[in-house]
PDB file of C-alpha atoms in Angstrom:
ATOM      1  CA  UNK A 650      92.165 136.099 111.830  1.00 49.00           C
ATOM      2  CA  UNK A 651      94.751 138.800 113.286  1.00 56.00           C
ATOM      3  CA  UNK A 652      97.636 135.950 111.768  1.00 83.00           C
ATOM      4  CA  UNK A 653      95.869 135.321 108.862  1.00 92.00           C
ATOM      5  CA  UNK A 654      96.170 138.243 107.442  1.00 92.00           C
ATOM      6  CA  UNK A 655      99.618 138.618 107.970  1.00 93.00           C
ATOM      7  CA  UNK A 656     100.549 135.763 106.363  1.00 96.00           C
ATOM      8  CA  UNK A 657      98.419 136.626 103.220  1.00 95.00           C
ATOM      9  CA  UNK A 658     100.568 139.442 102.463  1.00 93.00           C
ATOM     10  CA  UNK A 659     104.115 137.388 102.947  1.00 96.00           C
ATOM     11  CA  UNK A 660     106.747 136.821 100.084  1.00 97.00           C
ATOM     12  CA  UNK A 661     107.055 133.188  99.711  1.00 98.00           C
ATOM     13  CA  UNK A 662     110.340 132.892 102.215  1.00 97.00           C
ATOM     14  CA  UNK A 663     108.684 134.980 104.703  1.00 97.00           C
ATOM     15  CA  UNK A 664     105.705 132.838 104.768  1.00 98.00           C
ATOM     16  CA  UNK A 665     108.666 129.195 104.642  1.00 98.00           C
ATOM     17  CA  UNK A 666     110.548 130.934 107.723  1.00 97.00           C
ATOM     18  CA  UNK A 667     107.129 131.616 109.445  1.00 97.00           C
ATOM     19  CA  UNK A 668     104.941 128.631 108.541  1.00 98.00           C
ATOM     20  CA  UNK A 669     108.758 126.290 108.887  1.00 97.00           C
ATOM     21  CA  UNK A 670     108.944 127.428 112.349  1.00 96.00           C
ATOM     22  CA  UNK A 671     105.779 126.369 113.231  1.00 96.00           C
ATOM     23  CA  UNK A 672     103.862 129.599 113.845  1.00 95.00           C
ATOM     24  CA  UNK A 673     101.157 130.422 113.090  1.00 96.00           C
ATOM     25  CA  UNK A 674     100.112 127.176 115.631  1.00 94.00           C
ATOM     26  CA  UNK A 675      97.143 125.270 114.582  1.00 94.00           C
ATOM     27  CA  UNK A 676      95.018 127.129 116.408  1.00 94.00           C
ATOM     28  CA  UNK A 677      95.697 130.594 115.712  1.00 95.00           C
ATOM     29  CA  UNK A 678      93.088 129.793 112.413  1.00 95.00           C
ATOM     30  CA  UNK A 679      90.509 128.235 111.526  1.00 94.00           C
ATOM     31  CA  UNK A 680      89.842 125.397 108.969  1.00 93.00           C
ATOM     32  CA  UNK A 681      89.578 126.954 106.049  1.00 95.00           C
ATOM     33  CA  UNK A 682      92.043 129.263 106.175  1.00 96.00           C
ATOM     34  CA  UNK A 683      94.990 126.716 106.798  1.00 96.00           C
ATOM     35  CA  UNK A 684      92.672 125.026 102.978  1.00 96.00           C
ATOM     36  CA  UNK A 685      93.862 128.819 102.603  1.00 97.00           C
ATOM     37  CA  UNK A 686      97.518 128.474 103.869  1.00 97.00           C
ATOM     38  CA  UNK A 687      98.045 125.687 102.027  1.00 98.00           C
ATOM     39  CA  UNK A 688      96.974 126.902  98.659  1.00 97.00           C
ATOM     40  CA  UNK A 689      98.705 130.357  99.274  1.00 98.00           C
ATOM     41  CA  UNK A 690     102.590 128.431  99.511  1.00 98.00           C
ATOM     42  CA  UNK A 691     101.588 126.312  96.814  1.00 98.00           C
ATOM     43  CA  UNK A 692     100.972 129.464  94.591  1.00 98.00           C
ATOM     44  CA  UNK A 693     103.820 131.595  95.946  1.00 98.00           C
ATOM     45  CA  UNK A 694     106.224 128.227  95.307  1.00 98.00           C
ATOM     46  CA  UNK A 695     105.137 127.594  91.904  1.00 98.00           C
ATOM     47  CA  UNK A 696     105.895 131.077  90.949  1.00 98.00           C
ATOM     48  CA  UNK A 697     108.855 131.633  91.969  1.00 98.00           C
ATOM     49  CA  UNK A 698     110.199 128.318  91.702  1.00 98.00           C
ATOM     50  CA  UNK A 699     112.717 129.035  89.292  1.00 97.00           C
ATOM     51  CA  UNK A 700     114.189 131.805  92.039  1.00 97.00           C
ATOM     52  CA  UNK A 701     114.377 129.415  94.591  1.00 97.00           C
ATOM     53  CA  UNK A 702     118.131 128.702  95.646  1.00 93.00           C
ATOM     54  CA  UNK A 703     119.026 125.343  96.450  1.00 90.00           C
ATOM     55  CA  UNK A 704     119.747 125.984 100.193  1.00 93.00           C
ATOM     56  CA  UNK A 705     115.702 127.483  99.499  1.00 97.00           C
ATOM     57  CA  UNK A 706     114.445 123.776  98.870  1.00 98.00           C
ATOM     58  CA  UNK A 707     114.379 122.711 102.887  1.00 97.00           C
ATOM     59  CA  UNK A 708     112.876 125.244 103.957  1.00 98.00           C
ATOM     60  CA  UNK A 709     110.344 125.591 101.487  1.00 98.00           C
ATOM     61  CA  UNK A 710     109.666 121.990 101.802  1.00 97.00           C
ATOM     62  CA  UNK A 711     109.296 121.648 106.036  1.00 98.00           C
ATOM     63  CA  UNK A 712     106.927 124.780 105.408  1.00 98.00           C
ATOM     64  CA  UNK A 713     105.120 123.428 103.079  1.00 98.00           C
ATOM     65  CA  UNK A 714     104.585 119.280 105.438  1.00 98.00           C
ATOM     66  CA  UNK A 715     103.944 122.011 107.571  1.00 98.00           C
ATOM     67  CA  UNK A 716     101.163 124.121 106.461  1.00 98.00           C
ATOM     68  CA  UNK A 717      99.353 121.102 105.242  1.00 98.00           C
ATOM     69  CA  UNK A 718      99.842 117.937 108.032  1.00 97.00           C
ATOM     70  CA  UNK A 719      98.348 121.458 110.187  1.00 97.00           C
ATOM     71  CA  UNK A 720      95.281 122.191 107.785  1.00 96.00           C
ATOM     72  CA  UNK A 721      94.758 118.368 108.597  1.00 97.00           C
ATOM     73  CA  UNK A 722      95.090 118.155 111.248  1.00 96.00           C
ATOM     74  CA  UNK A 723      91.970 121.407 111.321  1.00 95.00           C
ATOM     75  CA  UNK A 724      89.761 119.811 109.656  1.00 93.00           C
ATOM     76  CA  UNK A 725      89.697 120.410 105.833  1.00 80.00           C
ATOM     77  CA  UNK A 726      91.895 118.377 104.507  1.00 87.00           C
ATOM     78  CA  UNK A 727      92.588 113.889 104.389  1.00 94.00           C
ATOM     79  CA  UNK A 728      95.793 111.750 103.597  1.00 94.00           C
ATOM     80  CA  UNK A 729      94.267 111.585 100.052  1.00 95.00           C
ATOM     81  CA  UNK A 730      94.278 115.316  98.616  1.00 95.00           C
ATOM     82  CA  UNK A 731      97.506 115.705 100.543  1.00 97.00           C
ATOM     83  CA  UNK A 732      99.114 113.290  98.311  1.00 98.00           C
ATOM     84  CA  UNK A 733      96.146 114.614  95.003  1.00 97.00           C
ATOM     85  CA  UNK A 734      97.826 117.641  95.759  1.00 97.00           C
ATOM     86  CA  UNK A 735     101.079 116.902  97.141  1.00 98.00           C
ATOM     87  CA  UNK A 736     101.841 114.688  93.331  1.00 98.00           C
ATOM     88  CA  UNK A 737     100.070 117.848  91.320  1.00 98.00           C
ATOM     89  CA  UNK A 738     103.216 120.158  92.934  1.00 98.00           C
ATOM     90  CA  UNK A 739     105.973 117.954  91.970  1.00 98.00           C
ATOM     91  CA  UNK A 740     104.657 117.248  88.335  1.00 98.00           C
ATOM     92  CA  UNK A 741     104.247 121.485  87.465  1.00 98.00           C
ATOM     93  CA  UNK A 742     107.108 122.212  89.949  1.00 98.00           C
ATOM     94  CA  UNK A 743     108.837 119.256  87.468  1.00 98.00           C
ATOM     95  CA  UNK A 744     108.606 121.471  84.489  1.00 95.00           C
ATOM     96  CA  UNK A 745     109.585 124.232  85.804  1.00 97.00           C
ATOM     97  CA  UNK A 746     113.031 123.303  87.753  1.00 97.00           C
ATOM     98  CA  UNK A 747     115.522 120.210  88.016  1.00 97.00           C
ATOM     99  CA  UNK A 748     114.744 118.006  89.411  1.00 97.00           C
ATOM    100  CA  UNK A 749     116.451 116.774  93.412  1.00 97.00           C
ATOM    101  CA  UNK A 750     116.994 113.639  95.261  1.00 97.00           C
ATOM    102  CA  UNK A 751     116.969 115.200  97.795  1.00 96.00           C
ATOM    103  CA  UNK A 752     113.717 117.348  98.277  1.00 97.00           C
ATOM    104  CA  UNK A 753     111.344 115.385  98.215  1.00 97.00           C
ATOM    105  CA  UNK A 754     108.653 117.315  95.623  1.00 97.00           C
ATOM    106  CA  UNK A 755     111.349 117.925  93.357  1.00 98.00           C
ATOM    107  CA  UNK A 756     112.756 113.619  93.159  1.00 98.00           C
ATOM    108  CA  UNK A 757     110.602 111.916  90.811  1.00 98.00           C
ATOM    109  CA  UNK A 758     111.864 108.328  91.914  1.00 98.00           C
ATOM    110  CA  UNK A 759     110.129 109.146  95.262  1.00 98.00           C
ATOM    111  CA  UNK A 760     106.827 110.683  93.979  1.00 98.00           C
ATOM    112  CA  UNK A 761     106.526 107.802  92.159  1.00 98.00           C
ATOM    113  CA  UNK A 762     106.800 105.403  95.330  1.00 98.00           C
ATOM    114  CA  UNK A 763     104.307 108.147  96.651  1.00 98.00           C
ATOM    115  CA  UNK A 764     102.252 107.378  93.227  1.00 98.00           C
ATOM    116  CA  UNK A 765     102.204 103.466  93.736  1.00 97.00           C
ATOM    117  CA  UNK A 766     101.251 103.283  97.314  1.00 97.00           C
ATOM    118  CA  UNK A 767      98.608 105.607  97.478  1.00 97.00           C
ATOM    119  CA  UNK A 768      96.994 104.099  94.157  1.00 98.00           C
ATOM    120  CA  UNK A 769      93.771 102.994  95.782  1.00 97.00           C
ATOM    121  CA  UNK A 770      93.275 100.152  94.690  1.00 97.00           C
ATOM    122  CA  UNK A 771      96.375  97.626  92.194  1.00 97.00           C
ATOM    123  CA  UNK A 772      95.635  98.001  88.323  1.00 98.00           C
ATOM    124  CA  UNK A 773      94.233  94.075  88.313  1.00 97.00           C
ATOM    125  CA  UNK A 774      91.367  95.128  90.451  1.00 97.00           C
ATOM    126  CA  UNK A 775      90.295  98.493  88.422  1.00 98.00           C
ATOM    127  CA  UNK A 776      91.234  97.054  84.820  1.00 97.00           C
ATOM    128  CA  UNK A 777      88.177  94.596  86.324  1.00 97.00           C
ATOM    129  CA  UNK A 778      86.221  97.359  87.391  1.00 97.00           C
ATOM    130  CA  UNK A 779      86.962  99.727  84.737  1.00 96.00           C
ATOM    131  CA  UNK A 780      85.457  97.160  81.943  1.00 93.00           C
ATOM    132  CA  UNK A 781      82.168  97.413  82.896  1.00 95.00           C
ATOM    133  CA  UNK A 782      82.725 101.168  84.864  1.00 96.00           C
ATOM    134  CA  UNK A 783      78.609 102.788  83.863  1.00 96.00           C
ATOM    135  CA  UNK A 784      77.450  99.926  85.547  1.00 97.00           C
ATOM    136  CA  UNK A 785      78.694 100.716  89.191  1.00 96.00           C
ATOM    137  CA  UNK A 786      77.911 101.776  92.507  1.00 97.00           C
ATOM    138  CA  UNK A 787      79.141 105.450  92.746  1.00 97.00           C
ATOM    139  CA  UNK A 788      81.805 105.022  95.633  1.00 97.00           C
ATOM    140  CA  UNK A 789      83.237 102.642  92.614  1.00 97.00           C
ATOM    141  CA  UNK A 790      83.515 104.826  90.245  1.00 97.00           C
ATOM    142  CA  UNK A 791      84.956 107.109  92.950  1.00 97.00           C
ATOM    143  CA  UNK A 792      87.460 105.379  93.772  1.00 97.00           C
ATOM    144  CA  UNK A 793      88.074 104.935  89.916  1.00 98.00           C
ATOM    145  CA  UNK A 794      88.400 108.963  89.436  1.00 98.00           C
ATOM    146  CA  UNK A 795      90.319 108.918  92.543  1.00 97.00           C
ATOM    147  CA  UNK A 796      93.496 106.506  91.383  1.00 98.00           C
ATOM    148  CA  UNK A 797      92.733 108.472  87.212  1.00 98.00           C
ATOM    149  CA  UNK A 798      93.103 111.851  89.353  1.00 98.00           C
ATOM    150  CA  UNK A 799      96.363 110.858  91.475  1.00 98.00           C
ATOM    151  CA  UNK A 800      97.977 109.253  87.478  1.00 98.00           C
ATOM    152  CA  UNK A 801      97.206 112.528  85.567  1.00 98.00           C
ATOM    153  CA  UNK A 802     100.595 113.488  87.096  1.00 98.00           C
ATOM    154  CA  UNK A 803     101.708 110.838  88.636  1.00 98.00           C
ATOM    155  CA  UNK A 804     101.816 109.036  85.104  1.00 98.00           C
ATOM    156  CA  UNK A 805     104.594 112.569  83.724  1.00 98.00           C
ATOM    157  CA  UNK A 806     106.312 112.243  87.510  1.00 98.00           C
ATOM    158  CA  UNK A 807     106.886 108.302  86.243  1.00 98.00           C
ATOM    159  CA  UNK A 808     108.677 109.429  83.495  1.00 98.00           C
ATOM    160  CA  UNK A 809     110.406 111.454  84.798  1.00 97.00           C
ATOM    161  CA  UNK A 810     112.196 109.015  86.922  1.00 97.00           C
ATOM    162  CA  UNK A 811     112.562 106.031  84.374  1.00 97.00           C
ATOM    163  CA  UNK A 812     111.919 107.785  80.915  1.00 96.00           C
ATOM    164  CA  UNK A 813     109.849 105.787  78.580  1.00 95.00           C
ATOM    165  CA  UNK A 814     109.973 102.408  80.208  1.00 93.00           C
ATOM    166  CA  UNK A 815     107.710 102.549  82.347  1.00 97.00           C
ATOM    167  CA  UNK A 816     108.458  99.044  85.358  1.00 97.00           C
ATOM    168  CA  UNK A 817     105.074  96.885  86.137  1.00 97.00           C
ATOM    169  CA  UNK A 818     102.661  98.530  87.752  1.00 97.00           C
ATOM    170  CA  UNK A 819     102.876 102.098  85.954  1.00 98.00           C
ATOM    171  CA  UNK A 820     103.247  99.768  82.761  1.00 98.00           C
ATOM    172  CA  UNK A 821      99.748  98.938  82.825  1.00 98.00           C
ATOM    173  CA  UNK A 822      98.447 101.267  85.277  1.00 98.00           C
ATOM    174  CA  UNK A 823      99.283 103.749  82.191  1.00 98.00           C
ATOM    175  CA  UNK A 824      97.151 101.262  79.783  1.00 98.00           C
ATOM    176  CA  UNK A 825      94.394 101.665  81.599  1.00 98.00           C
ATOM    177  CA  UNK A 826      94.384 104.973  82.250  1.00 98.00           C
ATOM    178  CA  UNK A 827      92.448 105.842  78.905  1.00 97.00           C
ATOM    179  CA  UNK A 828      89.504 103.802  80.365  1.00 97.00           C
ATOM    180  CA  UNK A 829      89.158 105.045  83.491  1.00 97.00           C
ATOM    181  CA  UNK A 830      86.171 107.309  84.222  1.00 97.00           C
TER     182      UNK A 830
END
């Protein structure tokens, strides 16, 4: 329990340095505390992003990866949540700082590839289901909603990566976006 309270009082660089070295260990915090660490680190990153130097970003991203992977291993987080958070964090960061191809979270091309890889279904299937989504079973509606939640930040990232002329399947996803539940 003391380890969590110590983390809460740290600034971004101190928190990132600690997490990037694998401290605390997964067993030192409860699952809900790991989720709180991810949220705390994300808030610090967003708050301090413009002040970070190029040399700070590798440390911060290693810390973020460790916190997220440890939260998943602790059981209060899953792969879908990891993707959702990464897309949103990247999109929010790129409002504040320039793109950087050396840092995944700051690379709209890599984040767009993540979006395409992690969308829960092909755009053709989503289009066929979106036409009559009100008649679908709850689990099928949920999959369409997951796609929409990934697309909210993902389409912004795609435009940062590709400009106004999105390649397929991104163009089709953007056209379908308003029809998703």
